[in-house]
Each structure stands twice: as structure tokens, then as C-alpha cells.
Amino acid sequence: MDARLTAEQEEIRRTLRELLDKRCGPQELRAAERTPAGYDPALWEALARDLGLPGLALPEAYGGVGCSLTELALACEESGRALAPSPLLSSAVLAAPLVLALGTGAQRAALLPSLASGALTAALAVPGTGLATALGLAGDNRGDWAGGGRAGGVQARRADGVWRLYGQAAQVLDGHSAGLLVVAAHTGGFARSRTLLFLVRGGAEGLVRTRQTALDPTRPQARIELRDVEAELLGDDDLADVPAALAAVGDGAAAVLAVEAVGAAGRALERTVEHVGRREQFGRAIGSFQAVKHRLADVYVAVQSARSAAYYAAWAAGTGAERAGGLALAQALEALRTAAAEGIQLHGGIGFTWEHEAHLYFKRASGDELLFGPAHRLRAHAAAAARLFDGGEVTV
């Protein structure tokens, strides 16, 4: 792996940072959170139309840019640095790769160009609170997380050649505003239960979407209720290995999330260093005290270590070298939590207030752990997958 960024990658980073610095300041961020969608549609249009972010990792044949997952991860690093609310994660990182991996030729041709342009946004709807399990990050995704033939979750049945869904999914990222839902549903009855993915349009009859109050306001979430909703099977074969596809997409998503978290952690550290350089106590800047220097040095080491792991995971996911997304995400989430917590402590009482942005980084760290972690479960699953403690041969 060559750790140096190419000229194109540096240009993506520079251009996106300049745009977000201008369009996603503290006031713009709070205004975007109050919109019905939870993000600024004008900013999303600029990110999609001018920079082509939703299509970065999609093939040119479907209107994408044709870059690798690494470029998308670098874009998300800048988005994480600004805590920019947008459907980039839900649409381009989670949903679009599933359409690309499992969709029929007709489905890809109909959906991917619109997803690549940003004209259509999509969301992955997983029952309950099992997103990390569904993506194969914190547990075996061949279990009953989609319903298991019992009450709860989302059930699918086929009648007269038409699939219909019934049930609900909570904690669906951007589920209230997405034009397309990729819904994981249980089918086949108790004896031959399995999980399939279905496409549901945002305006489908019987679909009820309610925006929820989220711990992290920059990650809008919704509860999805499906009341006998007509759906389209993703793919043309109900024998497709959906858990394997979800796990593959999950590893790439974890790598992108890790890079995004590193961007947020790095910015939280930068803001804290700036503050302790200005804040005076006993006639001198508090950043000159050795104890403060030691604390910030520890944060710096944690962030840089997490950045190395995240970059490697993104490269590995893009090249198929190995699956390292879960471990990188665990390290990045811990680095972000540490950087945010130290930032709040060293900002003093103002760090806890709504007027200051320090608490938003802590909410991002906590919210991501609730959705995709926690870190100890990510590590435990990676260790189990590698058979680290059972005396067997270590495999990747």
C-alpha cells in the first residue's frame, strides 16, 4: 500500500474543504438540522452536481465517476470534519453499493444514474437496532435479525406475483427524506426463513415515515412503518446470498465511517488546540501547562493511529486485499470519543452548551457507536471471525 495521496485525491480533499468551510459553518449547521430533511438541500445539490460525490465510487457506465472507495472515504473525511449533515452516508455508502451488487441490469440502469447524480437519495432500512449486525460488523448476519419468522421486524410475502411488506424499522438513517428505501425483510416462513432485500419508493401506499429525535442531530433518523406495502425484489433471483452482500458492503461502509470519524476527531483536536492557545489562566495560556500538553499529545497519537488504520481499511476494501473495516472503525470511534471528551473538558463549562460546537463532536461519537458499534463488539466479532481465541488457524 502506498500511503501517499495522489494529486486527484488531494484535489478532492482541498476542493471539498473549501466548499464546506464556506457553506457549513456553525450557524448553517444548526439551520440545516431544523429543516424537514435534516440537511441543506442547496448544499447537497452543490456536493452532488458540482463535485459528484454520490457517484464517486460508482462505475462510469452508470453515471458515476469511476473512482475507488478510497476517494469516497476521503470525501467523507472532509464531511466528517465539518459534521456536515447530508445523505451521502445513507445513499452513496450504504444503499447504492447494494443496488450495484445485487440489482438486475434493469434496476441498475434505472436507479444508479439518479443515485450517482444525487437526484435520487436512498436509505437502508434494517429492522430494530441491528444495523451493525446486518452489515456483519458486530455479529453473525445470517441470524434472525430481520424477523426470524416471529413477530416483529419486517415480513415479506408473495401473492399473485407481487411482493408485499409488513412491519417496521427504527433508526433508519435519512429514512424520512430518501426517495428510495432498500428494505431488509424476512420471508419463507419459520421452517425456511431467510432475509431478502426489497426496493420501496418513498411515496408508496401504506408507507409511513416519521422523523425521530436523534442523539446526534447531524445524523437524521426515522422510523419506517410498512403496512402491506408493495415492493420490488432487489435482484431477479430470490436465492441470492444477501448476507454475503451485506457483509461486503458493511466492510466498505465501516472503512468509510472510520475515515469520517478520523476527520471529525482531527477537527475536534484542532479546535481544542486553538482554544487552549487563547484561553488564559494565572496570567498565561492554559496550553502552556505541561499537564494540558500531555493530554493533547495523547489525543494526537490516538487520532494519527486511527487515521493510519482507517486509510488502510479503505484501501483494503477497495482492492479486496482483506476486510479490516470493523477493526479500523472501532479504533476511529474510540479516537473520536477521546478527542471530543478532552475537547469538552478543556473548553470548560462552555463546551457543554448549545452555543458551542464541542458537544456536537461528542454526540457524533456516541451516536455512531450506538448505530455501528460499540467498539468492543466490533473487536469481539473481528476476533471471532479470525478464530483468534479458539486455537484454530487465523484466517482473513
Short mmCIF file of C-alpha atoms in Angstrom, two decimals:
data_model
loop_
_atom_site.label_atom_id
_atom_site.label_comp_id
_atom_site.label_asym_id
_atom_site.label_seq_id
_atom_site.Cartn_x
_atom_site.Cartn_y
_atom_site.Cartn_z
CA MET A 1 0.00 0.00 0.00
CA ASP A 2 1.30 3.46 -0.98
CA ALA A 3 0.21 5.83 1.80
CA ARG A 4 0.78 8.94 -0.29
CA LEU A 5 -2.29 10.62 -1.74
CA THR A 6 -2.43 11.19 -5.48
CA ALA A 7 -2.85 14.63 -7.00
CA GLU A 8 -6.50 13.83 -7.73
CA GLN A 9 -7.12 12.75 -4.14
CA GLU A 10 -5.50 15.89 -2.78
CA GLU A 11 -7.69 17.96 -5.12
CA ILE A 12 -10.84 16.21 -3.87
CA ARG A 13 -9.85 16.99 -0.30
CA ARG A 14 -8.90 20.62 -0.98
CA THR A 15 -11.97 21.46 -3.05
CA LEU A 16 -14.40 19.86 -0.63
CA ARG A 17 -12.81 21.52 2.39
CA GLU A 18 -13.06 24.93 0.77
CA LEU A 19 -16.73 24.39 -0.03
CA LEU A 20 -17.65 23.09 3.43
CA ASP A 21 -15.73 25.86 5.20
CA LYS A 22 -17.86 28.38 3.29
CA ARG A 23 -21.21 26.60 3.35
CA CYS A 24 -21.23 24.55 6.56
CA GLY A 25 -20.29 26.83 9.43
CA PRO A 26 -21.88 26.62 12.91
CA GLN A 27 -24.90 28.73 12.00
CA GLU A 28 -25.50 26.91 8.71
CA LEU A 29 -25.19 23.58 10.50
CA ARG A 30 -27.89 24.40 13.02
CA ALA A 31 -30.15 25.84 10.34
CA ALA A 32 -29.80 22.64 8.30
CA GLU A 33 -30.72 20.49 11.30
CA ARG A 34 -34.03 22.33 11.60
CA THR A 35 -35.10 21.69 8.01
CA PRO A 36 -37.64 18.91 7.29
CA ALA A 37 -34.98 16.79 5.60
CA GLY A 38 -32.36 17.42 8.29
CA TYR A 39 -29.83 18.77 5.81
CA ASP A 40 -29.44 21.74 3.46
CA PRO A 41 -30.80 20.74 0.00
CA ALA A 42 -28.77 23.52 -1.65
CA LEU A 43 -25.53 22.21 -0.14
CA TRP A 44 -26.42 18.66 -1.18
CA GLU A 45 -27.03 19.88 -4.72
CA ALA A 46 -23.62 21.53 -4.74
CA LEU A 47 -21.94 18.39 -3.40
CA ALA A 48 -23.71 16.23 -5.97
CA ARG A 49 -23.82 18.45 -9.06
CA ASP A 50 -20.53 20.34 -8.74
CA LEU A 51 -18.35 17.71 -7.08
CA GLY A 52 -20.09 14.45 -7.99
CA LEU A 53 -19.69 12.97 -4.50
CA PRO A 54 -22.64 10.50 -4.64
CA GLY A 55 -21.17 8.89 -7.74
CA LEU A 56 -17.51 8.85 -6.77
CA ALA A 57 -17.33 5.08 -6.26
CA LEU A 58 -19.92 4.11 -8.89
CA PRO A 59 -18.91 2.89 -12.37
CA GLU A 60 -18.90 5.36 -15.24
CA ALA A 61 -21.31 3.08 -17.10
CA TYR A 62 -24.00 4.09 -14.58
CA GLY A 63 -23.20 7.79 -14.48
CA GLY A 64 -20.60 7.57 -11.73
CA VAL A 65 -17.07 8.94 -11.59
CA GLY A 66 -15.44 5.51 -11.52
CA CYS A 67 -13.12 6.18 -8.57
CA SER A 68 -12.34 3.70 -5.82
CA LEU A 69 -13.69 3.51 -2.28
CA THR A 70 -10.62 5.43 -1.12
CA GLU A 71 -11.74 8.61 -2.87
CA LEU A 72 -15.21 8.31 -1.37
CA ALA A 73 -13.66 7.80 2.07
CA LEU A 74 -11.51 10.94 1.66
CA ALA A 75 -14.62 12.91 0.74
CA CYS A 76 -16.35 11.60 3.85
CA GLU A 77 -13.32 12.58 5.94
CA GLU A 78 -13.91 16.20 4.97
CA SER A 79 -17.64 15.81 5.54
CA GLY A 80 -16.93 14.37 8.99
CA ARG A 81 -14.52 17.18 9.77
CA ALA A 82 -17.35 19.69 9.24
CA LEU A 83 -20.03 17.40 10.71
CA ALA A 84 -21.93 18.21 7.52
CA PRO A 85 -25.42 16.67 7.56
CA SER A 86 -26.14 15.09 4.18
CA PRO A 87 -27.48 11.82 2.74
CA LEU A 88 -24.01 10.88 1.48
CA LEU A 89 -23.54 8.07 4.01
CA SER A 90 -27.00 6.56 3.73
CA SER A 91 -27.27 6.88 -0.04
CA ALA A 92 -23.77 6.51 -1.50
CA VAL A 93 -22.10 4.34 1.15
CA LEU A 94 -24.89 2.01 2.29
CA ALA A 95 -27.69 1.81 -0.29
CA ALA A 96 -26.09 2.38 -3.72
CA PRO A 97 -23.45 -0.39 -3.33
CA LEU A 98 -26.24 -2.88 -2.56
CA VAL A 99 -28.11 -1.91 -5.72
CA LEU A 100 -24.86 -2.28 -7.66
CA ALA A 101 -24.06 -5.66 -6.10
CA LEU A 102 -27.48 -7.32 -6.21
CA GLY A 103 -29.62 -5.39 -8.68
CA THR A 104 -30.67 -6.66 -12.07
CA GLY A 105 -29.41 -4.93 -15.19
CA ALA A 106 -32.68 -3.06 -15.48
CA GLN A 107 -32.62 -1.99 -11.82
CA ARG A 108 -29.06 -0.74 -12.08
CA ALA A 109 -29.78 1.19 -15.26
CA ALA A 110 -32.91 2.74 -13.76
CA LEU A 111 -31.57 3.65 -10.32
CA LEU A 112 -27.79 4.10 -10.28
CA PRO A 113 -27.56 7.13 -12.62
CA SER A 114 -30.07 9.00 -10.44
CA LEU A 115 -28.23 7.95 -7.28
CA ALA A 116 -24.90 9.00 -8.81
CA SER A 117 -26.23 12.45 -9.69
CA GLY A 118 -27.82 12.96 -6.28
CA ALA A 119 -31.25 13.50 -7.83
CA LEU A 120 -32.39 10.37 -6.01
CA THR A 121 -31.35 9.52 -2.47
CA ALA A 122 -31.70 6.11 -0.87
CA ALA A 123 -31.66 4.64 2.63
CA LEU A 124 -31.08 1.17 4.04
CA ALA A 125 -33.92 0.11 6.35
CA VAL A 126 -32.98 -2.63 8.80
CA PRO A 127 -35.43 -3.85 11.48
CA GLY A 128 -34.83 -2.99 15.11
CA THR A 129 -31.43 -1.74 16.18
CA GLY A 130 -29.43 -4.34 14.29
CA LEU A 131 -27.69 -2.26 11.63
CA ALA A 132 -24.21 -3.30 12.78
CA THR A 133 -25.28 -6.95 12.84
CA ALA A 134 -26.98 -6.74 9.44
CA LEU A 135 -23.76 -5.37 7.95
CA GLY A 136 -21.74 -8.18 9.51
CA LEU A 137 -19.76 -5.82 11.75
CA ALA A 138 -20.89 -6.80 15.25
CA GLY A 139 -22.37 -10.25 14.85
CA ASP A 140 -23.37 -13.04 12.50
CA ASN A 141 -25.70 -11.54 9.90
CA ARG A 142 -27.09 -14.93 8.91
CA GLY A 143 -29.25 -14.97 12.04
CA ASP A 144 -32.80 -13.77 12.66
CA TRP A 145 -32.16 -10.03 12.86
CA ALA A 146 -34.73 -9.35 10.10
CA GLY A 147 -37.60 -11.01 11.94
CA GLY A 148 -36.78 -14.68 12.18
CA GLY A 149 -40.30 -15.81 11.34
CA ARG A 150 -41.67 -14.42 14.59
CA ALA A 151 -43.44 -11.21 15.46
CA GLY A 152 -41.50 -8.04 14.90
CA GLY A 153 -39.13 -6.91 12.21
CA VAL A 154 -40.27 -6.75 8.60
CA GLN A 155 -42.07 -9.65 6.96
CA ALA A 156 -42.37 -10.21 3.19
CA ARG A 157 -44.91 -12.37 1.41
CA ARG A 158 -45.59 -13.01 -2.23
CA ALA A 159 -49.14 -13.13 -3.55
CA ASP A 160 -50.18 -13.19 -7.22
CA GLY A 161 -46.61 -12.50 -8.26
CA VAL A 162 -46.31 -9.33 -6.14
CA TRP A 163 -44.17 -8.89 -3.03
CA ARG A 164 -45.75 -7.07 -0.09
CA LEU A 165 -44.05 -5.95 3.12
CA TYR A 166 -45.40 -5.56 6.62
CA GLY A 167 -43.57 -4.39 9.76
CA GLN A 168 -41.36 -1.56 10.88
CA ALA A 169 -37.73 -0.48 11.09
CA ALA A 170 -36.35 2.07 13.51
CA GLN A 171 -33.16 4.14 13.34
CA VAL A 172 -33.17 4.38 9.54
CA LEU A 173 -30.60 6.98 8.50
CA ASP A 174 -32.33 9.64 6.34
CA GLY A 175 -35.30 7.32 6.07
CA HIS A 176 -37.81 10.17 6.30
CA SER A 177 -36.45 12.00 3.25
CA ALA A 178 -34.99 9.29 0.98
CA GLY A 179 -36.71 8.78 -2.35
CA LEU A 180 -35.89 5.07 -2.30
CA LEU A 181 -35.76 2.58 0.56
CA VAL A 182 -33.73 -0.64 0.45
CA VAL A 183 -35.61 -2.75 2.99
CA ALA A 184 -34.33 -5.94 4.61
CA ALA A 185 -37.26 -8.29 5.17
CA HIS A 186 -37.79 -11.84 6.38
CA THR A 187 -39.52 -14.31 4.10
CA GLY A 188 -40.03 -18.03 3.67
CA GLY A 189 -41.85 -18.83 6.91
CA PHE A 190 -40.36 -20.31 10.05
CA ALA A 191 -39.10 -23.54 8.50
CA ARG A 192 -37.23 -21.97 5.58
CA SER A 193 -36.68 -18.45 6.81
CA ARG A 194 -34.27 -16.13 5.02
CA THR A 195 -33.62 -12.45 4.53
CA LEU A 196 -34.05 -10.64 1.21
CA LEU A 197 -33.74 -7.01 0.15
CA PHE A 198 -36.60 -5.08 -1.41
CA LEU A 199 -36.99 -1.70 -3.10
CA VAL A 200 -39.72 0.62 -1.86
CA ARG A 201 -40.36 4.04 -3.35
CA GLY A 202 -40.72 6.93 -0.97
CA GLY A 203 -44.33 7.62 -1.90
CA ALA A 204 -45.54 4.01 -1.80
CA GLU A 205 -49.05 3.43 -0.49
CA GLY A 206 -49.05 2.15 3.08
CA LEU A 207 -45.59 3.54 3.86
CA VAL A 208 -45.43 5.74 6.98
CA ARG A 209 -42.22 7.59 7.78
CA THR A 210 -41.63 9.55 10.98
CA ARG A 211 -38.52 11.53 11.74
CA GLN A 212 -37.13 10.67 15.16
CA THR A 213 -35.24 12.75 17.68
CA ALA A 214 -31.65 11.50 17.42
CA LEU A 215 -28.80 11.84 19.89
CA ASP A 216 -26.69 13.19 17.04
CA PRO A 217 -28.72 15.88 15.24
CA THR A 218 -26.32 15.76 12.28
CA ARG A 219 -27.40 12.15 11.60
CA PRO A 220 -31.17 12.38 10.91
CA GLN A 221 -33.06 9.14 11.59
CA ALA A 222 -36.59 7.92 11.02
CA ARG A 223 -38.97 5.15 11.97
CA ILE A 224 -40.32 3.33 8.94
CA GLU A 225 -43.69 1.57 9.09
CA LEU A 226 -44.72 -0.71 6.24
CA ARG A 227 -48.43 -1.51 6.17
CA ASP A 228 -48.90 -4.05 3.42
CA VAL A 229 -46.63 -2.07 1.08
CA GLU A 230 -45.98 -3.27 -2.45
CA ALA A 231 -42.25 -3.80 -3.03
CA GLU A 232 -39.83 -4.91 -5.71
CA LEU A 233 -37.30 -7.64 -5.02
CA LEU A 234 -33.73 -6.35 -5.36
CA GLY A 235 -32.29 -8.67 -7.98
CA ASP A 236 -34.08 -11.26 -10.08
CA ASP A 237 -33.21 -14.33 -8.03
CA ASP A 238 -34.51 -14.92 -4.52
CA LEU A 239 -31.61 -17.34 -3.99
CA ALA A 240 -29.03 -14.54 -3.92
CA ASP A 241 -26.64 -14.56 -0.96
CA VAL A 242 -27.93 -11.40 0.70
CA PRO A 243 -25.94 -11.78 3.96
CA ALA A 244 -22.69 -12.04 2.00
CA ALA A 245 -23.56 -8.91 0.00
CA LEU A 246 -24.46 -7.03 3.18
CA ALA A 247 -21.20 -8.07 4.83
CA ALA A 248 -19.15 -6.94 1.84
CA VAL A 249 -20.91 -3.57 1.76
CA GLY A 250 -20.61 -3.39 5.55
CA ASP A 251 -16.84 -3.72 5.47
CA GLY A 252 -16.55 -0.89 2.96
CA ALA A 253 -19.01 1.22 4.92
CA ALA A 254 -17.07 0.63 8.13
CA ALA A 255 -13.87 1.75 6.43
CA VAL A 256 -15.54 4.92 5.14
CA LEU A 257 -17.07 5.58 8.56
CA ALA A 258 -13.66 5.13 10.16
CA VAL A 259 -12.11 7.74 7.86
CA GLU A 260 -15.07 10.05 8.50
CA ALA A 261 -14.67 9.64 12.28
CA VAL A 262 -10.97 10.41 11.97
CA GLY A 263 -11.83 13.63 10.14
CA ALA A 264 -14.17 14.63 12.97
CA ALA A 265 -11.60 13.68 15.62
CA GLY A 266 -8.89 15.66 13.89
CA ARG A 267 -11.06 18.75 13.74
CA ALA A 268 -12.12 18.40 17.38
CA LEU A 269 -8.45 18.28 18.33
CA GLU A 270 -7.66 21.32 16.17
CA ARG A 271 -10.40 23.35 17.82
CA THR A 272 -9.20 22.36 21.29
CA VAL A 273 -5.60 23.31 20.50
CA GLU A 274 -6.79 26.67 19.20
CA HIS A 275 -8.80 27.26 22.39
CA VAL A 276 -6.07 26.37 24.88
CA GLY A 277 -3.72 28.64 22.97
CA ARG A 278 -6.06 31.60 23.59
CA ARG A 279 -7.57 30.84 26.99
CA GLU A 280 -5.52 32.34 29.80
CA GLN A 281 -5.36 31.33 33.45
CA PHE A 282 -3.00 32.65 36.11
CA GLY A 283 -1.66 35.08 33.52
CA ARG A 284 -0.67 32.51 30.88
CA ALA A 285 -2.30 30.42 28.16
CA ILE A 286 -3.56 27.11 29.57
CA GLY A 287 -2.00 25.35 26.61
CA SER A 288 1.41 26.14 28.09
CA PHE A 289 0.77 23.92 31.12
CA GLN A 290 2.54 20.60 30.86
CA ALA A 291 -0.49 18.59 32.00
CA VAL A 292 -2.58 20.05 29.17
CA LYS A 293 0.19 19.35 26.66
CA HIS A 294 0.36 15.72 27.76
CA ARG A 295 -3.39 15.25 27.40
CA LEU A 296 -3.43 16.74 23.92
CA ALA A 297 -0.38 14.73 22.90
CA ASP A 298 -2.21 11.54 23.86
CA VAL A 299 -5.19 12.60 21.76
CA TYR A 300 -2.90 13.39 18.82
CA VAL A 301 -1.33 9.93 18.96
CA ALA A 302 -4.77 8.30 19.12
CA VAL A 303 -6.04 10.29 16.12
CA GLN A 304 -2.96 9.62 13.99
CA SER A 305 -3.02 5.90 14.80
CA ALA A 306 -6.71 5.73 13.92
CA ARG A 307 -6.08 7.61 10.68
CA SER A 308 -3.45 5.08 9.60
CA ALA A 309 -5.80 2.17 10.36
CA ALA A 310 -8.73 3.86 8.61
CA TYR A 311 -6.76 4.67 5.46
CA TYR A 312 -5.52 1.10 5.28
CA ALA A 313 -9.03 -0.29 5.74
CA ALA A 314 -10.36 1.91 2.94
CA TRP A 315 -7.55 0.83 0.62
CA ALA A 316 -8.04 -2.84 1.55
CA ALA A 317 -11.80 -2.67 1.00
CA GLY A 318 -11.32 -1.02 -2.38
CA THR A 319 -8.77 -3.55 -3.57
CA GLY A 320 -10.23 -6.64 -1.91
CA ALA A 321 -6.99 -7.26 -0.01
CA GLU A 322 -8.73 -8.06 3.29
CA ARG A 323 -11.59 -6.98 5.50
CA ALA A 324 -10.29 -4.57 8.09
CA GLY A 325 -13.19 -2.13 8.29
CA GLY A 326 -14.58 -3.28 11.62
CA LEU A 327 -11.29 -3.01 13.49
CA ALA A 328 -10.48 0.36 11.92
CA LEU A 329 -13.93 1.65 12.84
CA ALA A 330 -13.50 0.54 16.46
CA GLN A 331 -10.21 2.42 16.72
CA ALA A 332 -11.60 5.51 14.98
CA LEU A 333 -14.69 5.67 17.19
CA GLU A 334 -12.54 5.48 20.30
CA ALA A 335 -10.26 8.21 18.96
CA LEU A 336 -13.23 10.45 18.21
CA ARG A 337 -14.76 9.83 21.62
CA THR A 338 -11.43 10.65 23.29
CA ALA A 339 -10.83 13.79 21.21
CA ALA A 340 -14.38 15.03 21.80
CA ALA A 341 -14.33 14.33 25.54
CA GLU A 342 -10.99 16.05 26.04
CA GLY A 343 -12.23 18.95 23.94
CA ILE A 344 -15.24 19.43 26.19
CA GLN A 345 -13.10 19.18 29.35
CA LEU A 346 -10.50 21.66 28.12
CA HIS A 347 -13.11 24.09 26.86
CA GLY A 348 -14.56 24.19 30.36
CA GLY A 349 -18.23 24.86 31.04
CA ILE A 350 -18.89 26.40 27.63
CA GLY A 351 -18.08 23.09 25.97
CA PHE A 352 -21.36 21.62 27.23
CA THR A 353 -23.55 24.45 25.95
CA TRP A 354 -25.68 24.55 22.82
CA GLU A 355 -23.83 27.68 21.72
CA HIS A 356 -20.57 25.75 21.30
CA GLU A 357 -19.77 23.06 18.77
CA ALA A 358 -17.59 20.91 21.04
CA HIS A 359 -20.53 18.84 22.26
CA LEU A 360 -21.59 18.04 18.70
CA TYR A 361 -18.42 16.00 18.17
CA PHE A 362 -19.14 14.01 21.31
CA LYS A 363 -22.69 13.39 20.11
CA ARG A 364 -21.34 12.21 16.75
CA ALA A 365 -19.02 9.75 18.53
CA SER A 366 -21.78 8.47 20.80
CA GLY A 367 -24.37 8.29 18.02
CA ASP A 368 -22.08 6.35 15.70
CA GLU A 369 -21.27 3.87 18.45
CA LEU A 370 -24.97 3.29 19.02
CA LEU A 371 -25.57 2.71 15.31
CA PHE A 372 -22.45 0.83 14.23
CA GLY A 373 -20.73 -0.38 17.40
CA PRO A 374 -19.90 -0.29 20.19
CA ALA A 375 -16.15 -0.63 19.74
CA HIS A 376 -15.79 -3.69 21.96
CA ARG A 377 -18.41 -5.57 19.90
CA LEU A 378 -16.65 -4.64 16.67
CA ARG A 379 -13.40 -6.02 18.04
CA ALA A 380 -15.03 -9.11 19.51
CA HIS A 381 -16.65 -10.02 16.19
CA ALA A 382 -13.40 -9.46 14.30
CA ALA A 383 -11.60 -11.71 16.77
CA ALA A 384 -14.28 -14.39 16.44
CA ALA A 385 -14.18 -14.21 12.63
CA ALA A 386 -10.39 -14.67 12.76
CA ARG A 387 -10.76 -17.53 15.28
CA LEU A 388 -8.29 -15.69 17.45
CA PHE A 389 -9.12 -17.41 20.74
CA ASP A 390 -10.24 -20.89 19.75
CA GLY A 391 -6.85 -22.30 18.86
CA GLY A 392 -7.71 -22.54 15.17
CA GLU A 393 -5.83 -21.23 12.19
CA VAL A 394 -6.08 -17.47 11.82
CA THR A 395 -7.83 -16.55 8.57
CA VAL A 396 -8.87 -13.27 6.99
#
